[in-house]
Amino acid sequence: MKIWSILLSCMTLFAACAGGSSRHTTSASEGTQTAGAEPVEYTFKVVNSWAHSTTAYTQGLQYVDGIMWEGTGLHGQSAILTTDLTTGKSRELNRLPQSEFGEGITVLGDKLYQLTWQENTCHLYRITDKGLEHLRDFRYTGEGWGLTTDGEHLYMSNGTETITVLNPDTFRRERRITVTLSGEPVHFLNELEWIEGKIWANVYTTQQIVVIDPRSGRVEEIIDLTGLLPEKEQTSTTDVLNGIAYDKATQRVFVTGKNWSRIFEIEKIKR
Protein backbone atom coordinates (compact mmCIF):
# COMPACT_ATOMS: atom_id res chain seq x y z
CA MET A 1 0.00 0.00 0.00
CA LYS A 2 1.28 3.49 -0.82
CA ILE A 3 2.37 5.80 1.99
CA TRP A 4 -0.37 8.31 1.22
CA SER A 5 -3.04 5.61 1.51
CA ILE A 6 -1.63 4.53 4.88
CA LEU A 7 -1.49 8.15 6.02
CA LEU A 8 -5.14 8.75 5.14
CA SER A 9 -6.15 5.51 6.86
CA CYS A 10 -4.25 6.47 10.04
CA MET A 11 -5.81 9.92 10.13
CA THR A 12 -9.30 8.52 9.64
CA LEU A 13 -8.80 5.98 12.42
CA PHE A 14 -7.34 8.58 14.78
CA ALA A 15 -10.19 10.98 14.07
CA ALA A 16 -12.70 8.28 14.96
CA CYS A 17 -10.87 7.45 18.19
CA ALA A 18 -10.49 11.14 19.12
CA GLY A 19 -14.24 11.60 18.88
CA GLY A 20 -15.27 14.91 20.37
CA SER A 21 -11.88 15.78 21.87
CA SER A 22 -11.37 19.53 21.90
CA ARG A 23 -7.81 19.06 20.67
CA HIS A 24 -9.06 17.72 17.39
CA THR A 25 -12.15 19.75 16.59
CA THR A 26 -12.64 20.67 12.96
CA SER A 27 -13.10 24.29 11.96
CA ALA A 28 -14.96 25.52 8.90
CA SER A 29 -12.79 26.08 5.84
CA GLU A 30 -13.23 28.21 2.78
CA GLY A 31 -13.51 26.40 -0.52
CA THR A 32 -12.76 22.81 -1.50
CA GLN A 33 -9.97 21.24 -3.52
CA THR A 34 -10.41 18.64 -6.23
CA ALA A 35 -8.25 15.55 -6.41
CA GLY A 36 -5.01 16.05 -8.31
CA ALA A 37 -1.95 13.99 -9.09
CA GLU A 38 -0.83 11.57 -6.43
CA PRO A 39 1.91 12.94 -4.15
CA VAL A 40 5.53 11.98 -4.71
CA GLU A 41 6.78 9.68 -1.95
CA TYR A 42 10.14 10.04 -0.21
CA THR A 43 12.13 8.31 2.45
CA PHE A 44 15.21 9.87 4.06
CA LYS A 45 18.94 9.82 4.69
CA VAL A 46 20.47 11.15 7.91
CA VAL A 47 23.23 13.65 7.07
CA ASN A 48 24.09 14.79 10.60
CA SER A 49 22.67 14.91 14.12
CA TRP A 50 23.04 16.89 17.34
CA ALA A 51 22.05 16.30 20.95
CA HIS A 52 18.55 17.45 21.94
CA SER A 53 17.11 17.71 25.43
CA THR A 54 14.85 14.79 26.26
CA THR A 55 12.83 17.14 28.47
CA ALA A 56 12.05 19.51 25.57
CA TYR A 57 8.47 18.83 24.43
CA THR A 58 9.04 20.37 20.99
CA GLN A 59 6.19 22.43 19.55
CA GLY A 60 8.00 24.81 17.22
CA LEU A 61 11.44 24.83 15.60
CA GLN A 62 13.19 27.45 13.43
CA TYR A 63 16.80 28.01 12.37
CA VAL A 64 17.91 31.64 12.05
CA ASP A 65 21.48 32.88 11.43
CA GLY A 66 23.19 29.91 13.04
CA ILE A 67 20.83 29.65 16.00
CA MET A 68 18.11 27.03 16.52
CA TRP A 69 15.00 28.52 18.09
CA GLU A 70 12.65 26.12 19.86
CA GLY A 71 9.27 26.52 21.51
CA THR A 72 8.25 23.82 23.98
CA GLY A 73 4.90 22.84 25.47
CA LEU A 74 3.17 21.32 28.51
CA HIS A 75 1.76 23.25 31.44
CA GLY A 76 4.55 24.51 33.67
CA GLN A 77 7.23 23.57 31.11
CA SER A 78 6.43 25.81 28.14
CA ALA A 79 9.45 27.89 27.18
CA ILE A 80 11.42 29.43 24.33
CA LEU A 81 14.97 28.17 23.95
CA THR A 82 17.91 28.92 21.67
CA THR A 83 20.70 26.48 20.87
CA ASP A 84 23.98 27.06 19.07
CA LEU A 85 24.43 23.78 17.20
CA THR A 86 28.16 24.40 16.83
CA THR A 87 28.81 24.64 20.57
CA GLY A 88 25.75 22.81 21.84
CA LYS A 89 25.05 25.62 24.29
CA SER A 90 21.37 26.28 25.02
CA ARG A 91 19.69 29.26 26.62
CA GLU A 92 16.16 29.60 28.00
CA LEU A 93 14.80 33.02 27.07
CA ASN A 94 11.39 32.86 28.69
CA ARG A 95 8.92 30.54 30.37
CA LEU A 96 5.15 30.79 30.18
CA PRO A 97 3.02 30.77 33.32
CA GLN A 98 1.74 27.43 34.64
CA SER A 99 -1.69 28.12 33.14
CA GLU A 100 -0.43 28.30 29.53
CA PHE A 101 0.52 25.47 27.16
CA GLY A 102 3.02 26.71 24.56
CA GLU A 103 2.69 25.72 20.92
CA GLY A 104 4.30 26.77 17.62
CA ILE A 105 6.72 29.66 17.20
CA THR A 106 8.16 31.62 14.30
CA VAL A 107 10.73 34.38 13.87
CA LEU A 108 10.03 37.23 11.45
CA GLY A 109 12.66 39.96 11.37
CA ASP A 110 13.37 40.98 14.95
CA LYS A 111 10.03 39.63 16.19
CA LEU A 112 9.14 36.24 17.61
CA TYR A 113 5.56 34.91 17.73
CA GLN A 114 4.52 32.17 20.18
CA LEU A 115 1.17 30.39 20.03
CA THR A 116 -0.66 28.79 22.92
CA TRP A 117 -2.80 25.68 22.66
CA GLN A 118 -6.18 26.53 24.21
CA GLU A 119 -5.51 29.94 25.72
CA ASN A 120 -6.39 31.69 22.41
CA THR A 121 -3.31 33.87 22.72
CA CYS A 122 -0.28 34.57 20.56
CA HIS A 123 2.56 36.27 22.44
CA LEU A 124 4.65 38.73 20.43
CA TYR A 125 8.24 39.50 21.48
CA ARG A 126 11.07 41.66 20.21
CA ILE A 127 14.40 39.85 19.99
CA THR A 128 17.14 41.82 21.72
CA ASP A 129 20.74 41.19 22.75
CA LYS A 130 19.48 40.46 26.25
CA GLY A 131 16.73 38.05 25.20
CA LEU A 132 13.04 38.62 24.52
CA GLU A 133 11.05 41.78 25.20
CA HIS A 134 7.32 41.15 25.41
CA LEU A 135 5.48 43.59 23.13
CA ARG A 136 1.84 42.55 23.10
CA ASP A 137 -0.63 39.66 22.81
CA PHE A 138 -2.91 38.80 19.92
CA ARG A 139 -6.17 36.92 20.47
CA TYR A 140 -7.61 34.27 18.14
CA THR A 141 -10.45 31.78 18.18
CA GLY A 142 -9.90 28.04 18.31
CA GLU A 143 -6.68 26.24 19.11
CA GLY A 144 -3.11 27.14 18.18
CA TRP A 145 -0.77 24.40 16.94
CA GLY A 146 1.91 25.29 14.36
CA LEU A 147 3.25 28.59 13.00
CA THR A 148 5.57 29.62 10.18
CA THR A 149 6.26 32.56 7.87
CA ASP A 150 7.14 33.21 4.25
CA GLY A 151 8.83 36.46 5.26
CA GLU A 152 5.67 38.52 4.73
CA HIS A 153 2.74 36.58 6.20
CA LEU A 154 2.17 34.13 9.02
CA TYR A 155 0.74 30.63 8.46
CA MET A 156 -1.00 28.97 11.39
CA SER A 157 -2.34 25.44 11.90
CA ASN A 158 -4.96 24.43 14.46
CA GLY A 159 -4.97 20.63 14.26
CA THR A 160 -7.48 20.45 11.44
CA GLU A 161 -7.02 20.48 7.65
CA THR A 162 -6.98 24.29 7.69
CA ILE A 163 -3.96 26.57 7.56
CA THR A 164 -4.81 30.22 8.20
CA VAL A 165 -2.82 33.02 6.55
CA LEU A 166 -2.43 35.96 8.94
CA ASN A 167 -1.26 39.57 8.83
CA PRO A 168 1.83 39.71 11.10
CA ASP A 169 1.05 43.26 12.27
CA THR A 170 -2.57 42.67 13.29
CA PHE A 171 -2.89 38.84 13.38
CA ARG A 172 -6.03 39.22 11.32
CA ARG A 173 -6.98 36.42 8.97
CA GLU A 174 -6.33 37.12 5.30
CA ARG A 175 -7.34 33.75 3.88
CA ARG A 176 -7.58 30.05 4.63
CA ILE A 177 -5.91 27.12 2.93
CA THR A 178 -7.69 23.77 2.94
CA VAL A 179 -5.06 21.03 2.76
CA THR A 180 -5.99 17.95 0.76
CA LEU A 181 -4.39 14.68 -0.28
CA SER A 182 -5.94 13.04 -3.33
CA GLY A 183 -9.03 15.20 -2.75
CA GLU A 184 -9.40 14.24 0.92
CA PRO A 185 -8.76 16.66 3.80
CA VAL A 186 -5.54 16.16 5.76
CA HIS A 187 -6.36 16.55 9.45
CA PHE A 188 -4.00 17.04 12.41
CA LEU A 189 -1.57 19.43 10.69
CA ASN A 190 0.85 20.40 13.41
CA GLU A 191 4.29 22.08 13.29
CA LEU A 192 4.91 24.05 10.09
CA GLU A 193 7.96 25.29 8.16
CA TRP A 194 8.18 27.39 4.99
CA ILE A 195 10.78 25.83 2.66
CA GLU A 196 11.44 27.21 -0.82
CA GLY A 197 7.86 28.30 -1.49
CA LYS A 198 6.19 25.25 0.06
CA ILE A 199 4.76 24.52 3.50
CA TRP A 200 6.15 21.46 5.25
CA ALA A 201 3.90 20.11 7.99
CA ASN A 202 4.13 17.38 10.59
CA VAL A 203 0.98 15.28 10.69
CA TYR A 204 0.27 14.66 14.37
CA THR A 205 0.61 11.04 15.60
CA THR A 206 2.31 9.93 12.35
CA GLN A 207 5.92 9.65 11.19
CA GLN A 208 5.13 11.59 8.02
CA ILE A 209 5.75 15.13 6.85
CA VAL A 210 3.54 16.49 4.07
CA VAL A 211 4.75 19.14 1.63
CA ILE A 212 1.93 21.50 0.67
CA ASP A 213 1.38 23.90 -2.21
CA PRO A 214 0.24 27.06 -0.37
CA ARG A 215 -1.82 28.23 -3.34
CA SER A 216 -3.95 25.14 -3.90
CA GLY A 217 -3.54 23.38 -0.56
CA ARG A 218 -2.67 20.16 -2.35
CA VAL A 219 -0.16 17.78 -0.76
CA GLU A 220 2.56 17.36 -3.38
CA GLU A 221 5.00 15.21 -1.42
CA ILE A 222 5.00 12.87 1.57
CA ILE A 223 8.25 12.23 3.44
CA ASP A 224 8.18 9.05 5.52
CA LEU A 225 10.50 9.34 8.54
CA THR A 226 9.65 5.99 10.10
CA GLY A 227 12.66 4.70 12.01
CA LEU A 228 14.44 8.07 12.18
CA LEU A 229 15.02 7.94 15.94
CA PRO A 230 16.75 4.61 16.72
CA GLU A 231 14.89 2.36 19.15
CA LYS A 232 17.90 2.32 21.49
CA GLU A 233 17.45 6.08 22.00
CA GLN A 234 13.74 5.86 22.78
CA THR A 235 12.42 5.85 26.34
CA SER A 236 9.03 5.88 28.04
CA THR A 237 8.89 9.68 27.63
CA THR A 238 9.78 9.75 23.92
CA ASP A 239 6.82 11.23 22.08
CA VAL A 240 5.87 11.90 18.45
CA LEU A 241 7.85 13.37 15.57
CA ASN A 242 7.40 17.15 15.67
CA GLY A 243 9.67 20.00 14.65
CA ILE A 244 10.94 21.14 11.25
CA ALA A 245 13.56 23.84 10.64
CA TYR A 246 15.32 25.08 7.50
CA ASP A 247 18.70 26.71 6.95
CA LYS A 248 18.08 28.75 3.81
CA ALA A 249 21.78 29.57 3.35
CA THR A 250 22.85 25.94 3.07
CA GLN A 251 19.46 24.33 2.26
CA ARG A 252 19.73 22.05 5.28
CA VAL A 253 16.54 20.56 6.73
CA PHE A 254 16.39 19.75 10.46
CA VAL A 255 13.78 17.62 12.21
CA THR A 256 13.21 16.38 15.74
CA GLY A 257 10.43 15.20 18.03
CA LYS A 258 8.89 15.76 21.43
CA ASN A 259 11.41 14.68 24.09
CA TRP A 260 13.71 13.24 21.43
CA SER A 261 17.40 12.80 22.19
CA ARG A 262 18.57 14.11 18.80
CA ILE A 263 17.98 16.81 16.21
CA PHE A 264 18.60 15.36 12.74
CA GLU A 265 19.67 16.93 9.48
CA ILE A 266 17.96 14.89 6.79
CA GLU A 267 18.00 14.60 3.03
CA LYS A 268 14.86 13.33 1.33
CA ILE A 269 15.30 10.35 -1.01
CA LYS A 270 12.71 9.57 -3.67
CA ARG A 271 11.26 6.07 -3.43
CSV table of C-alpha atoms in Angstrom, one decimal:
chain,number,residue,atom,x,y,z
A,1,MET,CA,0.0,0.0,0.0
A,2,LYS,CA,1.3,3.5,-0.8
A,3,ILE,CA,2.4,5.8,2.0
A,4,TRP,CA,-0.4,8.3,1.2
A,5,SER,CA,-3.0,5.6,1.5
A,6,ILE,CA,-1.6,4.5,4.9
A,7,LEU,CA,-1.5,8.2,6.0
A,8,LEU,CA,-5.1,8.8,5.1
A,9,SER,CA,-6.2,5.5,6.9
A,10,CYS,CA,-4.3,6.5,10.0
A,11,MET,CA,-5.8,9.9,10.1
A,12,THR,CA,-9.3,8.5,9.6
A,13,LEU,CA,-8.8,6.0,12.4
A,14,PHE,CA,-7.3,8.6,14.8
A,15,ALA,CA,-10.2,11.0,14.1
A,16,ALA,CA,-12.7,8.3,15.0
A,17,CYS,CA,-10.9,7.5,18.2
A,18,ALA,CA,-10.5,11.1,19.1
A,19,GLY,CA,-14.2,11.6,18.9
A,20,GLY,CA,-15.3,14.9,20.4
A,21,SER,CA,-11.9,15.8,21.9
A,22,SER,CA,-11.4,19.5,21.9
A,23,ARG,CA,-7.8,19.1,20.7
A,24,HIS,CA,-9.1,17.7,17.4
A,25,THR,CA,-12.2,19.7,16.6
A,26,THR,CA,-12.6,20.7,13.0
A,27,SER,CA,-13.1,24.3,12.0
A,28,ALA,CA,-15.0,25.5,8.9
A,29,SER,CA,-12.8,26.1,5.8
A,30,GLU,CA,-13.2,28.2,2.8
A,31,GLY,CA,-13.5,26.4,-0.5
A,32,THR,CA,-12.8,22.8,-1.5
A,33,GLN,CA,-10.0,21.2,-3.5
A,34,THR,CA,-10.4,18.6,-6.2
A,35,ALA,CA,-8.3,15.6,-6.4
A,36,GLY,CA,-5.0,16.0,-8.3
A,37,ALA,CA,-2.0,14.0,-9.1
A,38,GLU,CA,-0.8,11.6,-6.4
A,39,PRO,CA,1.9,12.9,-4.1
A,40,VAL,CA,5.5,12.0,-4.7
A,41,GLU,CA,6.8,9.7,-2.0
A,42,TYR,CA,10.1,10.0,-0.2
A,43,THR,CA,12.1,8.3,2.4
A,44,PHE,CA,15.2,9.9,4.1
A,45,LYS,CA,18.9,9.8,4.7
A,46,VAL,CA,20.5,11.2,7.9
A,47,VAL,CA,23.2,13.7,7.1
A,48,ASN,CA,24.1,14.8,10.6
A,49,SER,CA,22.7,14.9,14.1
A,50,TRP,CA,23.0,16.9,17.3
A,51,ALA,CA,22.0,16.3,20.9
A,52,HIS,CA,18.6,17.5,21.9
A,53,SER,CA,17.1,17.7,25.4
A,54,THR,CA,14.8,14.8,26.3
A,55,THR,CA,12.8,17.1,28.5
A,56,ALA,CA,12.0,19.5,25.6
A,57,TYR,CA,8.5,18.8,24.4
A,58,THR,CA,9.0,20.4,21.0
A,59,GLN,CA,6.2,22.4,19.6
A,60,GLY,CA,8.0,24.8,17.2
A,61,LEU,CA,11.4,24.8,15.6
A,62,GLN,CA,13.2,27.4,13.4
A,63,TYR,CA,16.8,28.0,12.4
A,64,VAL,CA,17.9,31.6,12.0
A,65,ASP,CA,21.5,32.9,11.4
A,66,GLY,CA,23.2,29.9,13.0
A,67,ILE,CA,20.8,29.6,16.0
A,68,MET,CA,18.1,27.0,16.5
A,69,TRP,CA,15.0,28.5,18.1
A,70,GLU,CA,12.6,26.1,19.9
A,71,GLY,CA,9.3,26.5,21.5
A,72,THR,CA,8.2,23.8,24.0
A,73,GLY,CA,4.9,22.8,25.5
A,74,LEU,CA,3.2,21.3,28.5
A,75,HIS,CA,1.8,23.3,31.4
A,76,GLY,CA,4.6,24.5,33.7
A,77,GLN,CA,7.2,23.6,31.1
A,78,SER,CA,6.4,25.8,28.1
A,79,ALA,CA,9.4,27.9,27.2
A,80,ILE,CA,11.4,29.4,24.3
A,81,LEU,CA,15.0,28.2,24.0
A,82,THR,CA,17.9,28.9,21.7
A,83,THR,CA,20.7,26.5,20.9
A,84,ASP,CA,24.0,27.1,19.1
A,85,LEU,CA,24.4,23.8,17.2
A,86,THR,CA,28.2,24.4,16.8
A,87,THR,CA,28.8,24.6,20.6
A,88,GLY,CA,25.7,22.8,21.8
A,89,LYS,CA,25.0,25.6,24.3
A,90,SER,CA,21.4,26.3,25.0
A,91,ARG,CA,19.7,29.3,26.6
A,92,GLU,CA,16.2,29.6,28.0
A,93,LEU,CA,14.8,33.0,27.1
A,94,ASN,CA,11.4,32.9,28.7
A,95,ARG,CA,8.9,30.5,30.4
A,96,LEU,CA,5.1,30.8,30.2
A,97,PRO,CA,3.0,30.8,33.3
A,98,GLN,CA,1.7,27.4,34.6
A,99,SER,CA,-1.7,28.1,33.1
A,100,GLU,CA,-0.4,28.3,29.5
A,101,PHE,CA,0.5,25.5,27.2
A,102,GLY,CA,3.0,26.7,24.6
A,103,GLU,CA,2.7,25.7,20.9
A,104,GLY,CA,4.3,26.8,17.6
A,105,ILE,CA,6.7,29.7,17.2
A,106,THR,CA,8.2,31.6,14.3
A,107,VAL,CA,10.7,34.4,13.9
A,108,LEU,CA,10.0,37.2,11.5
A,109,GLY,CA,12.7,40.0,11.4
A,110,ASP,CA,13.4,41.0,15.0
A,111,LYS,CA,10.0,39.6,16.2
A,112,LEU,CA,9.1,36.2,17.6
A,113,TYR,CA,5.6,34.9,17.7
A,114,GLN,CA,4.5,32.2,20.2
A,115,LEU,CA,1.2,30.4,20.0
A,116,THR,CA,-0.7,28.8,22.9
A,117,TRP,CA,-2.8,25.7,22.7
A,118,GLN,CA,-6.2,26.5,24.2
A,119,GLU,CA,-5.5,29.9,25.7
A,120,ASN,CA,-6.4,31.7,22.4
A,121,THR,CA,-3.3,33.9,22.7
A,122,CYS,CA,-0.3,34.6,20.6
A,123,HIS,CA,2.6,36.3,22.4
A,124,LEU,CA,4.7,38.7,20.4
A,125,TYR,CA,8.2,39.5,21.5
A,126,ARG,CA,11.1,41.7,20.2
A,127,ILE,CA,14.4,39.8,20.0
A,128,THR,CA,17.1,41.8,21.7
A,129,ASP,CA,20.7,41.2,22.7
A,130,LYS,CA,19.5,40.5,26.2
A,131,GLY,CA,16.7,38.0,25.2
A,132,LEU,CA,13.0,38.6,24.5
A,133,GLU,CA,11.0,41.8,25.2
A,134,HIS,CA,7.3,41.2,25.4
A,135,LEU,CA,5.5,43.6,23.1
A,136,ARG,CA,1.8,42.5,23.1
A,137,ASP,CA,-0.6,39.7,22.8
A,138,PHE,CA,-2.9,38.8,19.9
A,139,ARG,CA,-6.2,36.9,20.5
A,140,TYR,CA,-7.6,34.3,18.1
A,141,THR,CA,-10.5,31.8,18.2
A,142,GLY,CA,-9.9,28.0,18.3
A,143,GLU,CA,-6.7,26.2,19.1
A,144,GLY,CA,-3.1,27.1,18.2
A,145,TRP,CA,-0.8,24.4,16.9
A,146,GLY,CA,1.9,25.3,14.4
A,147,LEU,CA,3.2,28.6,13.0
A,148,THR,CA,5.6,29.6,10.2
A,149,THR,CA,6.3,32.6,7.9
A,150,ASP,CA,7.1,33.2,4.2
A,151,GLY,CA,8.8,36.5,5.3
A,152,GLU,CA,5.7,38.5,4.7
A,153,HIS,CA,2.7,36.6,6.2
A,154,LEU,CA,2.2,34.1,9.0
A,155,TYR,CA,0.7,30.6,8.5
A,156,MET,CA,-1.0,29.0,11.4
A,157,SER,CA,-2.3,25.4,11.9
A,158,ASN,CA,-5.0,24.4,14.5
A,159,GLY,CA,-5.0,20.6,14.3
A,160,THR,CA,-7.5,20.4,11.4
A,161,GLU,CA,-7.0,20.5,7.7
A,162,THR,CA,-7.0,24.3,7.7
A,163,ILE,CA,-4.0,26.6,7.6
A,164,THR,CA,-4.8,30.2,8.2
A,165,VAL,CA,-2.8,33.0,6.6
A,166,LEU,CA,-2.4,36.0,8.9
A,167,ASN,CA,-1.3,39.6,8.8
A,168,PRO,CA,1.8,39.7,11.1
A,169,ASP,CA,1.1,43.3,12.3
A,170,THR,CA,-2.6,42.7,13.3
A,171,PHE,CA,-2.9,38.8,13.4
A,172,ARG,CA,-6.0,39.2,11.3
A,173,ARG,CA,-7.0,36.4,9.0
A,174,GLU,CA,-6.3,37.1,5.3
A,175,ARG,CA,-7.3,33.7,3.9
A,176,ARG,CA,-7.6,30.1,4.6
A,177,ILE,CA,-5.9,27.1,2.9
A,178,THR,CA,-7.7,23.8,2.9
A,179,VAL,CA,-5.1,21.0,2.8
A,180,THR,CA,-6.0,17.9,0.8
A,181,LEU,CA,-4.4,14.7,-0.3
A,182,SER,CA,-5.9,13.0,-3.3
A,183,GLY,CA,-9.0,15.2,-2.7
A,184,GLU,CA,-9.4,14.2,0.9
A,185,PRO,CA,-8.8,16.7,3.8
A,186,VAL,CA,-5.5,16.2,5.8
A,187,HIS,CA,-6.4,16.6,9.5
A,188,PHE,CA,-4.0,17.0,12.4
A,189,LEU,CA,-1.6,19.4,10.7
A,190,ASN,CA,0.9,20.4,13.4
A,191,GLU,CA,4.3,22.1,13.3
A,192,LEU,CA,4.9,24.0,10.1
A,193,GLU,CA,8.0,25.3,8.2
A,194,TRP,CA,8.2,27.4,5.0
A,195,ILE,CA,10.8,25.8,2.7
A,196,GLU,CA,11.4,27.2,-0.8
A,197,GLY,CA,7.9,28.3,-1.5
A,198,LYS,CA,6.2,25.3,0.1
A,199,ILE,CA,4.8,24.5,3.5
A,200,TRP,CA,6.2,21.5,5.2
A,201,ALA,CA,3.9,20.1,8.0
A,202,ASN,CA,4.1,17.4,10.6
A,203,VAL,CA,1.0,15.3,10.7
A,204,TYR,CA,0.3,14.7,14.4
A,205,THR,CA,0.6,11.0,15.6
A,206,THR,CA,2.3,9.9,12.4
A,207,GLN,CA,5.9,9.7,11.2
A,208,GLN,CA,5.1,11.6,8.0
A,209,ILE,CA,5.7,15.1,6.9
A,210,VAL,CA,3.5,16.5,4.1
A,211,VAL,CA,4.8,19.1,1.6
A,212,ILE,CA,1.9,21.5,0.7
A,213,ASP,CA,1.4,23.9,-2.2
A,214,PRO,CA,0.2,27.1,-0.4
A,215,ARG,CA,-1.8,28.2,-3.3
A,216,SER,CA,-4.0,25.1,-3.9
A,217,GLY,CA,-3.5,23.4,-0.6
A,218,ARG,CA,-2.7,20.2,-2.3
A,219,VAL,CA,-0.2,17.8,-0.8
A,220,GLU,CA,2.6,17.4,-3.4
A,221,GLU,CA,5.0,15.2,-1.4
A,222,ILE,CA,5.0,12.9,1.6
A,223,ILE,CA,8.2,12.2,3.4
A,224,ASP,CA,8.2,9.1,5.5
A,225,LEU,CA,10.5,9.3,8.5
A,226,THR,CA,9.7,6.0,10.1
A,227,GLY,CA,12.7,4.7,12.0
A,228,LEU,CA,14.4,8.1,12.2
A,229,LEU,CA,15.0,7.9,15.9
A,230,PRO,CA,16.7,4.6,16.7
A,231,GLU,CA,14.9,2.4,19.1
A,232,LYS,CA,17.9,2.3,21.5
A,233,GLU,CA,17.4,6.1,22.0
A,234,GLN,CA,13.7,5.9,22.8
A,235,THR,CA,12.4,5.8,26.3
A,236,SER,CA,9.0,5.9,28.0
A,237,THR,CA,8.9,9.7,27.6
A,238,THR,CA,9.8,9.7,23.9
A,239,ASP,CA,6.8,11.2,22.1
A,240,VAL,CA,5.9,11.9,18.4
A,241,LEU,CA,7.9,13.4,15.6
A,242,ASN,CA,7.4,17.2,15.7
A,243,GLY,CA,9.7,20.0,14.6
A,244,ILE,CA,10.9,21.1,11.2
A,245,ALA,CA,13.6,23.8,10.6
A,246,TYR,CA,15.3,25.1,7.5
A,247,ASP,CA,18.7,26.7,7.0
A,248,LYS,CA,18.1,28.7,3.8
A,249,ALA,CA,21.8,29.6,3.3
A,250,THR,CA,22.9,25.9,3.1
A,251,GLN,CA,19.5,24.3,2.3
A,252,ARG,CA,19.7,22.0,5.3
A,253,VAL,CA,16.5,20.6,6.7
A,254,PHE,CA,16.4,19.8,10.5
A,255,VAL,CA,13.8,17.6,12.2
A,256,THR,CA,13.2,16.4,15.7
A,257,GLY,CA,10.4,15.2,18.0
A,258,LYS,CA,8.9,15.8,21.4
A,259,ASN,CA,11.4,14.7,24.1
A,260,TRP,CA,13.7,13.2,21.4
A,261,SER,CA,17.4,12.8,22.2
A,262,ARG,CA,18.6,14.1,18.8
A,263,ILE,CA,18.0,16.8,16.2
A,264,PHE,CA,18.6,15.4,12.7
A,265,GLU,CA,19.7,16.9,9.5
A,266,ILE,CA,18.0,14.9,6.8
A,267,GLU,CA,18.0,14.6,3.0
A,268,LYS,CA,14.9,13.3,1.3
A,269,ILE,CA,15.3,10.4,-1.0
A,270,LYS,CA,12.7,9.6,-3.7
A,271,ARG,CA,11.3,6.1,-3.4
